Amino acid sequence: MKSTILKSITIFSLLLALLSCKEEKKKIEYPKTDLSVNALIPKPIKVIPTHTAFGLDSSTVIFTDQSATGFEAVGQFLANKIKEVTPLELGVNTSIDESVRRIIYITKTDSLAQDSPEAYELYIQNDTILLSARSAAGAFRGVQTLRQLIPEAANDTISSSSMWLIPSGKIIDAPQYAYRGAMLDVARHFFTVAEVKRYLDQLAYYKINKFHLHLTDDQGWRIEIKSWPKLTTIGAKTEVGGTKGGFYTQEDYKEIVAYAAERHIEVIPEIDMPGHINAAVYSYPILNGNGKSVNNYTGMRVGFSTLDTRKDTVYKFIDDVIGELAAISPSPYFHIGGDETFATKKKDYLHFINKVEAIVNQHGKQMMGWNEISQADISSNTIHQLWKEKHHSVEAAKKGAKIVLSPGNKSYLDMKYDANTKLGLTWAGFIPVDSAYQWRPSTFIKGLGKEHILGIEAPLWSETITNSDDLEYLAFPRVIGIAELGWTQEEFYDWESYKKRLGLQVPYLKRNSINYFNATEVPWER
Ligand code: TNX
């Protein structure tokens, strides 16, 4: 009740202020625009142009719902981004005086056409932009759309101040899938907190909302576990090729989680087991299940290591690791890997997955795991992630599990584009930019329709990449296409339209020095 009254007072005072300044304002002749011919990615559900413009200028202020959690931060985020691309420093929830001519108002509402928590509507007129959403996450997605509508150059002729003309009209939008993810492998090569933040910024712009961190593998253990300190003092020293590795302290991890949360991205931690575990068994030989003494591993093979799945100590270890990480991880999901366990006997593997699922649940999380986990007796709240054999996903769906699709031959960002690509692998074939876009999640696995699919993800394995430049070369532009497939309704998938809009991303990619691959099938706007 109180918040409704406050809201009405705020809106009322805004209108008063606007009216009073309207009197003194010269009529501005806005040029004719067309909101429907813009470069938005992902493509929204509905765009209705009204052929005039909002003049973003120094007399614009941002107002947000102050009673609704997170809305002011979204307004501040928008102000910061406008400042990056224009000289404008817009106030957020500052007091209104006669210098205010235009308002961007970000408000919470429950009456939207779409019912997703991330739905939003943008209503753009001459002097006001109204962005309404059910939640701060929805408002944040709408802000990304607005950012994509701000032109590179200002118009200096229609008003006494420079104006960045945003085409007017209405946008109604909501995501198709609740899970739109990107994964980064920081085990094969370590990526610093700053490098991770850089990627998060880029992903947020295209409305990605899950960031899956592959924290451990044969070549390195990258997260501090206080009760098992050698995991990082010994197990994090190196990476593929023998170069210096690295790890995140728990404070670093919290910093990544907080940075992602400001962008309404959820971080999902993965501890890969019982295979892909050499770094842990090298640090603590008592965990080793294949009887041989192990060395530090800096190569690129997979499938040779395993935990001892019949030892109590191993489950104590897992309980400690999951417990410490779950305590600093707000995501409802905990990814346990479970892939390529060629050194684990099948019956031991099944026994292991069942036990680990219970441990994950005891720590208040839902288990997530790769393809192979569906062979175990998984519960219906577990999430199955496809990377290879489709029949595993069918099996998981029969057990009631929801599916995240990350097919190796479509969404794997570490596959080479073509034979000339210097970075990347080829086991799932080449993935050119058009192929990464041209598939449909809801028909990808026969008999597994939308109701079984939680969403899609683009994993980036790091055997061949060592820094942000390499990362971006493989991720961009393919991850942008995966972002559209996750957000946009399938009826609007269209390579011809998408490739034009992709070509128009050049100003954004250039301004942010993103090292994207110059695919010849895309009409890049130079
Ligand atoms: C398969 S996909 C793996 C990873 C490799 C990747 C390289 C999956 C669950 N396992 O261990 O890094 O291929 O593309």
Coordinates of C-alpha atoms and ligand atoms in Angstrom, one line a residue:
M1 CA 0.0 0.0 0.0
K2 CA 2.7 2.4 1.1
S3 CA 4.8 1.7 -2.0
T4 CA 1.8 2.3 -4.2
I5 CA 1.2 5.7 -2.7
L6 CA 4.9 6.6 -2.9
K7 CA 4.9 5.5 -6.5
S8 CA 1.9 7.6 -7.4
I9 CA 3.5 10.6 -5.7
T10 CA 6.7 10.1 -7.7
I11 CA 4.9 9.7 -11.0
F12 CA 2.7 12.7 -10.2
S13 CA 5.7 15.0 -9.5
L14 CA 7.4 13.8 -12.6
L15 CA 4.4 14.7 -14.7
L16 CA 4.1 18.1 -13.0
A17 CA 7.7 18.8 -13.8
L18 CA 7.4 17.8 -17.3
L19 CA 4.3 19.9 -17.9
S20 CA 5.9 23.0 -16.4
C21 CA 8.9 22.7 -18.7
K22 CA 6.8 21.9 -21.7
E23 CA 5.6 25.5 -21.8
E24 CA 9.0 27.0 -22.2
K25 CA 10.2 24.5 -24.7
K26 CA 10.5 25.3 -28.5
K27 CA 8.8 22.6 -30.6
I28 CA 11.4 20.2 -31.8
E29 CA 11.0 18.7 -35.3
Y30 CA 12.1 15.1 -34.9
P31 CA 13.1 13.3 -38.1
K32 CA 11.1 10.3 -39.1
T33 CA 12.4 7.0 -37.7
D34 CA 11.6 3.4 -38.0
L35 CA 12.0 1.3 -34.8
S36 CA 11.4 -1.9 -36.7
V37 CA 14.6 -1.6 -38.8
N38 CA 17.1 -1.7 -35.9
A39 CA 19.9 -4.0 -35.1
L40 CA 18.4 -5.6 -31.9
I41 CA 19.9 -8.9 -30.9
P42 CA 18.2 -11.0 -29.5
K43 CA 15.2 -10.1 -31.6
P44 CA 12.2 -9.0 -29.4
I45 CA 8.7 -10.5 -29.6
K46 CA 7.0 -7.4 -30.9
V47 CA 8.2 -4.0 -32.2
I48 CA 5.6 -1.3 -33.0
P49 CA 7.2 1.8 -34.5
T50 CA 5.6 5.3 -34.1
H51 CA 8.1 7.0 -36.5
T52 CA 9.3 9.9 -34.3
A53 CA 12.1 9.9 -31.7
F54 CA 13.1 10.3 -28.1
G55 CA 15.9 12.9 -27.9
L56 CA 18.4 11.6 -25.3
D57 CA 20.3 14.7 -24.2
S58 CA 21.7 16.5 -21.2
S59 CA 18.3 17.5 -20.0
T60 CA 17.3 13.8 -19.6
V61 CA 17.1 12.2 -16.1
I62 CA 16.5 8.6 -15.1
F63 CA 13.9 7.8 -12.5
T64 CA 13.3 4.3 -11.1
D65 CA 10.9 2.7 -8.8
Q66 CA 12.5 3.2 -5.4
S67 CA 10.3 0.9 -3.5
A68 CA 11.1 -2.1 -5.7
T69 CA 14.3 -4.1 -5.1
G70 CA 17.1 -3.6 -7.5
F71 CA 15.4 -1.1 -9.8
E72 CA 17.6 1.9 -8.8
A73 CA 20.7 -0.2 -9.5
V74 CA 19.4 -0.9 -12.9
G75 CA 18.9 2.8 -13.5
Q76 CA 22.4 3.5 -12.3
F77 CA 23.7 0.8 -14.7
L78 CA 22.0 2.5 -17.6
A79 CA 23.4 5.9 -16.6
N80 CA 26.9 4.4 -16.5
K81 CA 26.5 2.8 -19.9
I82 CA 25.1 6.0 -21.5
K83 CA 28.2 7.8 -20.1
E84 CA 30.5 5.2 -21.8
V85 CA 29.0 5.9 -25.2
T86 CA 28.1 9.7 -25.0
P87 CA 29.4 12.6 -23.0
L88 CA 26.1 12.6 -21.0
E89 CA 26.1 12.2 -17.3
L90 CA 22.5 11.5 -16.4
G91 CA 21.2 11.8 -12.9
V92 CA 19.4 8.8 -11.3
N93 CA 16.5 9.6 -8.9
T94 CA 17.8 13.2 -8.4
S95 CA 15.4 16.0 -7.6
I96 CA 13.5 17.5 -10.5
D97 CA 14.1 21.1 -11.4
E98 CA 13.3 23.2 -14.5
S99 CA 16.4 21.9 -16.3
V100 CA 14.7 18.5 -16.7
R101 CA 13.0 18.1 -20.1
R102 CA 13.1 14.3 -20.7
I103 CA 12.6 11.3 -18.5
I104 CA 13.6 7.6 -18.7
Y105 CA 11.3 6.0 -16.1
I106 CA 12.0 2.4 -15.0
T107 CA 9.1 0.9 -13.1
K108 CA 7.9 -2.3 -11.6
T109 CA 4.5 -3.6 -12.7
D110 CA 2.6 -6.9 -12.7
S111 CA 0.5 -6.1 -15.7
L112 CA 2.6 -7.0 -18.7
A113 CA 1.5 -9.0 -21.8
Q114 CA 4.2 -11.7 -21.1
D115 CA 4.4 -13.6 -17.9
S116 CA 8.1 -14.4 -17.6
P117 CA 9.9 -12.8 -14.7
E118 CA 12.4 -11.4 -17.3
A119 CA 9.6 -9.8 -19.5
Y120 CA 9.7 -6.1 -20.1
E121 CA 8.0 -3.4 -22.2
L122 CA 9.6 -0.3 -23.5
Y123 CA 7.4 2.6 -24.5
I124 CA 9.4 5.3 -26.3
Q125 CA 7.9 8.8 -26.9
N126 CA 9.4 12.3 -27.6
D127 CA 10.0 13.2 -24.0
T128 CA 9.6 10.0 -22.0
I129 CA 10.8 6.4 -22.1
L130 CA 8.8 4.1 -19.9
L131 CA 10.5 0.8 -19.2
S132 CA 8.3 -1.5 -17.2
A133 CA 9.1 -5.0 -15.9
R134 CA 8.0 -7.4 -13.2
S135 CA 11.4 -7.7 -11.7
A136 CA 14.8 -5.9 -11.7
A137 CA 16.0 -8.7 -14.0
G138 CA 13.4 -7.8 -16.5
A139 CA 14.2 -4.2 -16.2
F140 CA 17.9 -5.0 -16.7
R141 CA 17.1 -7.0 -19.9
G142 CA 15.0 -4.0 -21.2
V143 CA 18.0 -1.7 -20.5
Q144 CA 20.1 -3.8 -22.8
T145 CA 17.5 -3.3 -25.5
L146 CA 17.6 0.4 -24.9
R147 CA 21.4 0.5 -25.0
Q148 CA 21.3 -1.2 -28.5
L149 CA 19.0 1.6 -29.7
I150 CA 21.3 4.5 -28.8
P151 CA 23.0 5.7 -32.0
E152 CA 26.7 6.2 -32.4
A153 CA 26.4 9.8 -33.4
A154 CA 24.4 12.7 -32.0
N155 CA 22.2 15.0 -34.0
D156 CA 23.3 18.6 -33.5
T157 CA 20.8 20.4 -35.6
I158 CA 17.3 19.9 -34.3
S159 CA 17.8 21.3 -30.8
S160 CA 20.2 23.7 -29.0
S161 CA 21.9 20.6 -27.3
S162 CA 23.3 17.5 -28.9
M163 CA 20.6 14.7 -29.1
W164 CA 21.1 11.0 -29.5
L165 CA 17.8 10.1 -31.3
I166 CA 16.2 6.9 -30.1
P167 CA 13.5 5.7 -32.6
S168 CA 10.0 5.8 -30.9
G169 CA 7.5 3.1 -30.5
K170 CA 6.7 0.1 -28.3
I171 CA 8.6 -3.1 -27.6
I172 CA 7.1 -6.0 -26.0
D173 CA 9.5 -8.7 -25.0
A174 CA 10.2 -11.8 -23.0
P175 CA 12.6 -14.8 -23.2
Q176 CA 11.8 -18.1 -24.8
Y177 CA 14.0 -20.1 -22.4
A178 CA 14.7 -19.4 -18.7
Y179 CA 18.2 -20.7 -19.0
R180 CA 20.5 -18.9 -21.5
G181 CA 24.0 -19.8 -20.6
A182 CA 27.7 -19.5 -21.4
M183 CA 30.4 -21.7 -19.9
L184 CA 34.0 -21.0 -19.4
D185 CA 36.7 -23.6 -18.6
V186 CA 39.2 -21.9 -16.3
A187 CA 40.9 -25.2 -15.5
R188 CA 42.8 -26.0 -18.7
H189 CA 43.9 -22.4 -18.8
F190 CA 43.3 -20.1 -15.9
F191 CA 41.4 -16.8 -16.5
T192 CA 41.8 -13.9 -14.1
V193 CA 38.9 -12.3 -12.2
A194 CA 39.3 -9.2 -14.6
E195 CA 39.1 -11.5 -17.7
V196 CA 36.0 -13.2 -16.4
K197 CA 34.4 -9.8 -15.6
R198 CA 35.1 -8.6 -19.1
Y199 CA 33.4 -11.7 -20.6
L200 CA 30.4 -11.2 -18.2
D201 CA 30.0 -7.6 -19.5
Q202 CA 29.8 -8.8 -23.1
L203 CA 27.4 -11.7 -22.3
A204 CA 25.1 -9.3 -20.4
Y205 CA 24.7 -7.1 -23.4
Y206 CA 23.1 -10.0 -25.3
K207 CA 20.8 -11.1 -22.4
I208 CA 22.7 -14.2 -21.3
N209 CA 21.6 -15.0 -17.7
K210 CA 23.7 -18.0 -16.6
F211 CA 27.4 -18.3 -16.3
H212 CA 28.7 -21.8 -15.8
L213 CA 32.2 -21.9 -14.4
H214 CA 34.2 -25.1 -15.0
L215 CA 36.4 -24.8 -12.0
T216 CA 38.4 -28.0 -11.9
D217 CA 39.9 -30.5 -14.3
D218 CA 42.9 -32.8 -14.7
Q219 CA 45.1 -29.8 -15.4
G220 CA 44.2 -27.6 -12.5
W221 CA 42.0 -27.0 -9.4
R222 CA 41.0 -23.3 -9.5
I223 CA 38.9 -22.7 -6.4
E224 CA 40.2 -22.3 -2.8
I225 CA 38.7 -25.0 -0.5
K226 CA 39.8 -24.1 3.1
S227 CA 39.5 -27.6 4.5
W228 CA 41.6 -29.1 1.7
P229 CA 44.3 -26.4 1.1
K230 CA 46.6 -28.5 -1.1
L231 CA 44.0 -28.5 -3.8
T232 CA 45.2 -25.0 -4.6
T233 CA 48.7 -24.9 -3.1
I234 CA 49.6 -27.9 -5.2
G235 CA 46.8 -28.5 -7.7
A236 CA 46.6 -25.0 -9.1
K237 CA 50.2 -24.4 -10.0
T238 CA 50.2 -25.1 -13.7
E239 CA 47.9 -25.4 -16.7
V240 CA 47.9 -26.9 -20.2
G241 CA 51.4 -26.5 -21.7
G242 CA 53.0 -26.2 -18.3
T243 CA 52.6 -22.5 -17.9
K244 CA 51.8 -20.9 -14.5
G245 CA 48.2 -21.7 -13.5
G246 CA 46.2 -19.8 -10.8
F247 CA 43.1 -20.1 -8.7
Y248 CA 40.3 -18.0 -7.2
T249 CA 40.2 -17.4 -3.5
Q250 CA 36.7 -17.7 -2.0
E251 CA 36.8 -13.9 -1.9
D252 CA 37.6 -13.7 -5.6
Y253 CA 34.7 -16.1 -6.3
K254 CA 32.3 -14.0 -4.3
E255 CA 33.5 -11.0 -6.3
I256 CA 32.7 -12.8 -9.6
V257 CA 29.3 -13.8 -8.2
A258 CA 28.5 -10.2 -7.2
Y259 CA 29.7 -8.7 -10.5
A260 CA 27.5 -11.2 -12.4
A261 CA 24.6 -10.5 -10.1
E262 CA 24.8 -6.8 -10.9
R263 CA 24.2 -7.9 -14.5
H264 CA 21.4 -10.3 -13.4
I265 CA 23.6 -13.3 -14.4
E266 CA 23.7 -16.3 -12.1
V267 CA 27.0 -18.1 -11.6
I268 CA 26.9 -22.0 -11.6
P269 CA 30.0 -23.6 -10.2
E270 CA 31.2 -27.0 -11.6
I271 CA 33.5 -29.4 -9.8
D272 CA 34.0 -32.2 -12.4
M273 CA 34.1 -35.7 -10.9
P274 CA 34.7 -38.6 -10.6
G275 CA 36.8 -38.2 -13.7
H276 CA 38.7 -35.1 -14.9
I277 CA 40.1 -35.1 -11.4
N278 CA 43.9 -35.5 -11.8
A279 CA 44.7 -32.1 -10.1
A280 CA 42.8 -33.2 -6.9
V281 CA 44.4 -36.7 -6.8
Y282 CA 47.8 -35.3 -7.4
S283 CA 47.2 -32.9 -4.5
Y284 CA 45.8 -35.7 -2.2
P285 CA 46.9 -39.2 -3.4
I286 CA 44.5 -40.8 -0.9
L287 CA 41.6 -39.8 -3.2
N288 CA 43.0 -41.7 -6.2
G289 CA 41.0 -44.5 -7.6
N290 CA 43.1 -46.0 -10.3
G291 CA 45.9 -47.3 -8.1
K292 CA 48.7 -45.6 -10.0
S293 CA 50.8 -42.8 -8.5
V294 CA 50.0 -39.6 -10.5
N295 CA 52.0 -36.7 -11.8
N296 CA 51.0 -33.2 -12.4
Y297 CA 49.2 -33.2 -15.9
T298 CA 49.7 -30.4 -18.5
G299 CA 48.5 -32.2 -21.7
M300 CA 45.2 -32.3 -23.4
R301 CA 44.0 -35.9 -23.1
V302 CA 40.8 -36.7 -21.2
G303 CA 39.3 -39.7 -19.4
F304 CA 42.3 -41.1 -17.6
S305 CA 41.7 -40.1 -14.0
T306 CA 39.2 -41.2 -11.4
L307 CA 38.3 -40.8 -7.7
D308 CA 38.1 -43.9 -5.6
T309 CA 34.3 -44.3 -5.6
R310 CA 34.2 -46.8 -2.7
K311 CA 36.2 -44.9 -0.1
D312 CA 34.5 -42.9 2.7
T313 CA 37.3 -40.3 2.6
V314 CA 36.3 -39.5 -0.9
Y315 CA 32.7 -38.7 0.1
K316 CA 34.0 -36.7 3.1
F317 CA 36.1 -34.7 0.6
I318 CA 33.2 -34.2 -1.7
D319 CA 30.9 -33.1 1.2
D320 CA 33.5 -30.5 2.3
V321 CA 34.1 -29.2 -1.2
I322 CA 30.4 -28.9 -2.1
G323 CA 29.6 -27.5 1.4
E324 CA 32.2 -24.7 1.2
L325 CA 31.3 -23.8 -2.4
A326 CA 27.5 -24.1 -1.9
A327 CA 27.8 -21.6 1.0
I328 CA 29.2 -18.9 -1.2
S329 CA 27.1 -19.7 -4.3
P330 CA 23.6 -18.3 -4.5
S331 CA 22.7 -20.3 -7.6
P332 CA 20.1 -23.1 -6.9
Y333 CA 22.3 -25.4 -9.1
F334 CA 25.6 -27.2 -8.4
H335 CA 27.2 -28.9 -11.4
I336 CA 29.1 -32.1 -10.7
G337 CA 30.5 -32.7 -14.2
G338 CA 30.3 -36.5 -14.5
D339 CA 31.6 -36.7 -18.1
E340 CA 34.1 -38.9 -19.8
T341 CA 34.8 -41.2 -16.9
F342 CA 36.6 -43.9 -18.9
A343 CA 38.8 -44.8 -15.9
T344 CA 35.8 -45.5 -13.6
K345 CA 33.9 -48.8 -13.8
K346 CA 30.3 -48.3 -14.8
K347 CA 28.8 -49.8 -11.6
D348 CA 31.2 -47.6 -9.6
Y349 CA 30.1 -44.6 -11.6
L350 CA 26.4 -45.2 -11.0
H351 CA 27.0 -45.7 -7.3
F352 CA 29.0 -42.5 -7.2
I353 CA 26.5 -40.3 -9.0
N354 CA 23.7 -41.4 -6.8
K355 CA 25.7 -40.7 -3.7
V356 CA 26.9 -37.3 -4.9
E357 CA 23.4 -36.3 -5.9
A358 CA 22.3 -36.8 -2.3
I359 CA 25.2 -34.7 -1.0
V360 CA 24.4 -31.9 -3.4
N361 CA 20.7 -32.0 -2.2
Q362 CA 21.8 -32.0 1.4
H363 CA 23.5 -28.7 0.8
G364 CA 20.3 -27.3 -0.6
K365 CA 21.2 -27.4 -4.3
Q366 CA 19.9 -29.1 -7.4
M367 CA 22.4 -31.3 -9.1
M368 CA 23.4 -30.5 -12.6
G369 CA 25.6 -32.9 -14.7
W370 CA 26.7 -33.7 -18.2
N371 CA 25.2 -36.3 -20.5
E372 CA 26.4 -39.4 -18.8
I373 CA 24.7 -38.8 -15.4
S374 CA 21.3 -39.9 -16.8
Q375 CA 22.4 -43.5 -16.6
A376 CA 22.3 -43.2 -12.8
D377 CA 19.1 -43.1 -10.7
I378 CA 18.8 -39.3 -11.0
S379 CA 15.9 -37.4 -9.4
S380 CA 13.5 -35.3 -11.3
N381 CA 14.9 -32.0 -9.9
T382 CA 18.4 -32.8 -11.4
I383 CA 19.4 -30.9 -14.6
H384 CA 20.9 -32.9 -17.4
Q385 CA 23.2 -31.1 -19.8
L386 CA 23.5 -32.5 -23.3
W387 CA 26.9 -32.3 -25.0
K388 CA 27.0 -35.5 -27.1
E389 CA 24.7 -38.6 -27.2
K390 CA 21.1 -37.6 -27.5
H391 CA 19.7 -40.8 -26.1
H392 CA 21.1 -39.8 -22.7
S393 CA 18.9 -36.7 -22.8
V394 CA 15.9 -38.8 -23.7
E395 CA 16.7 -41.1 -20.7
A396 CA 17.0 -38.1 -18.4
A397 CA 13.7 -36.6 -19.6
K398 CA 12.0 -40.0 -18.8
K399 CA 13.3 -39.6 -15.3
G400 CA 11.6 -36.2 -15.2
A401 CA 14.9 -34.2 -15.4
K402 CA 14.9 -30.9 -17.3
I403 CA 17.5 -30.5 -20.1
V404 CA 20.0 -27.9 -21.0
L405 CA 21.2 -28.2 -24.6
S406 CA 24.8 -27.6 -25.4
P407 CA 25.4 -29.8 -28.5
G408 CA 29.1 -30.1 -29.3
N409 CA 28.5 -29.7 -33.0
K410 CA 26.5 -26.5 -32.7
S411 CA 27.1 -24.6 -29.5
Y412 CA 30.7 -25.5 -28.6
L413 CA 32.6 -22.3 -28.9
D414 CA 35.9 -24.1 -28.8
M415 CA 35.3 -25.8 -32.2
K416 CA 37.2 -24.2 -35.0
Y417 CA 35.2 -22.1 -37.5
D418 CA 37.0 -23.7 -40.4
A419 CA 40.2 -25.4 -41.5
N420 CA 42.1 -22.0 -41.2
T421 CA 41.2 -21.3 -37.6
K422 CA 44.4 -21.3 -35.6
L423 CA 42.7 -21.8 -32.2
G424 CA 40.2 -24.4 -31.1
L425 CA 39.6 -28.2 -31.5
T426 CA 37.8 -30.2 -34.2
W427 CA 36.4 -33.3 -32.5
A428 CA 32.8 -32.2 -33.2
G429 CA 33.6 -30.8 -36.6
F430 CA 34.0 -27.2 -37.8
I431 CA 31.3 -24.8 -36.6
P432 CA 31.0 -21.7 -38.9
V433 CA 28.9 -18.8 -37.7
D434 CA 25.8 -19.7 -39.7
S435 CA 25.8 -23.3 -38.5
A436 CA 26.1 -22.2 -34.8
Y437 CA 22.9 -20.2 -35.4
Q438 CA 21.0 -22.6 -37.6
W439 CA 19.4 -25.2 -35.2
R440 CA 16.3 -25.4 -33.1
P441 CA 16.4 -26.4 -29.5
S442 CA 12.8 -27.7 -29.4
T443 CA 13.3 -30.1 -32.3
F444 CA 17.0 -30.9 -31.8
I445 CA 16.2 -34.2 -30.0
K446 CA 13.4 -36.2 -31.5
G447 CA 10.5 -36.4 -29.0
L448 CA 12.0 -33.9 -26.6
G449 CA 9.9 -30.8 -27.0
K450 CA 10.0 -27.4 -25.2
E451 CA 8.4 -28.7 -22.0
H452 CA 11.6 -30.7 -21.3
I453 CA 14.0 -28.0 -22.2
L454 CA 15.2 -25.5 -19.5
G455 CA 17.4 -23.8 -22.0
I456 CA 20.7 -23.7 -24.0
E457 CA 24.3 -23.0 -23.3
A458 CA 27.5 -22.2 -25.2
P459 CA 30.5 -23.9 -23.5
L460 CA 34.0 -22.6 -24.1
W461 CA 36.7 -25.2 -23.3
S462 CA 40.1 -23.7 -22.9
E463 CA 42.7 -26.2 -24.0
T464 CA 43.9 -23.9 -26.8
I465 CA 43.1 -20.4 -25.4
T466 CA 45.1 -18.5 -22.9
N467 CA 43.7 -14.9 -22.7
S468 CA 40.8 -12.6 -23.5
D469 CA 41.9 -12.1 -27.1
D470 CA 41.8 -15.8 -27.7
L471 CA 38.5 -16.3 -25.8
E472 CA 36.8 -13.5 -27.8
Y473 CA 38.1 -14.9 -31.1
L474 CA 36.3 -18.2 -30.5
A475 CA 33.2 -16.8 -28.7
F476 CA 32.5 -13.9 -31.0
P477 CA 30.4 -13.8 -32.9
R478 CA 29.0 -17.3 -32.3
V479 CA 27.9 -16.7 -28.7
I480 CA 25.7 -13.8 -29.9
G481 CA 23.8 -16.3 -32.1
I482 CA 23.4 -18.7 -29.2
A483 CA 22.1 -15.8 -27.1
E484 CA 19.4 -15.1 -29.8
L485 CA 18.4 -18.8 -30.0
G486 CA 17.9 -18.8 -26.2
W487 CA 15.9 -15.6 -25.9
T488 CA 14.0 -15.2 -29.2
Q489 CA 10.9 -17.2 -30.0
E490 CA 11.7 -20.0 -32.5
E491 CA 9.2 -18.7 -35.0
F492 CA 11.4 -15.6 -35.4
Y493 CA 14.7 -17.5 -36.0
D494 CA 15.9 -16.3 -39.4
W495 CA 19.5 -16.4 -40.6
E496 CA 19.0 -13.7 -43.2
S497 CA 17.6 -11.2 -40.7
Y498 CA 20.1 -12.3 -38.0
K499 CA 23.2 -11.9 -40.1
K500 CA 22.2 -8.3 -41.1
R501 CA 21.7 -7.5 -37.4
L502 CA 25.0 -9.2 -36.5
G503 CA 26.8 -7.1 -39.1
L504 CA 25.5 -4.0 -37.3
Q505 CA 27.1 -5.1 -34.0
V506 CA 30.4 -3.7 -35.3
P507 CA 30.3 -0.4 -33.4
Y508 CA 29.7 -2.2 -30.2
L509 CA 32.4 -4.8 -30.9
K510 CA 34.9 -2.2 -31.9
R511 CA 34.2 0.3 -29.1
N512 CA 34.8 -2.5 -26.6
S513 CA 37.8 -3.9 -28.5
I514 CA 36.3 -7.3 -28.8
N515 CA 38.5 -9.5 -30.9
Y516 CA 35.8 -11.1 -33.0
F517 CA 36.2 -13.5 -36.0
N518 CA 35.5 -11.8 -39.3
A519 CA 33.3 -14.5 -40.7
T520 CA 32.8 -14.0 -44.5
E521 CA 29.1 -15.0 -44.4
V522 CA 28.3 -11.9 -42.3
P523 CA 27.8 -8.5 -44.0
W524 CA 29.9 -6.6 -41.4
E525 CA 29.1 -2.9 -41.3
R526 CA 32.5 -1.1 -41.7
Ligands
TNX1 C1 34.8 -32.7 -24.1 S1 32.2 -31.7 -23.2 C2 34.8 -32.5 -22.8 C3 35.9 -31.6 -22.2 C4 36.8 -31.1 -23.3 C5 35.9 -30.8 -24.5 C6 36.7 -30.1 -25.6 C7 32.6 -32.4 -22.0 C8 31.6 -32.6 -21.0 N1 33.9 -32.9 -21.9 O1 36.6 -32.2 -21.2 O2 37.4 -30.0 -22.9 O3 35.3 -31.9 -25.0 O4 35.9 -29.7 -26.7

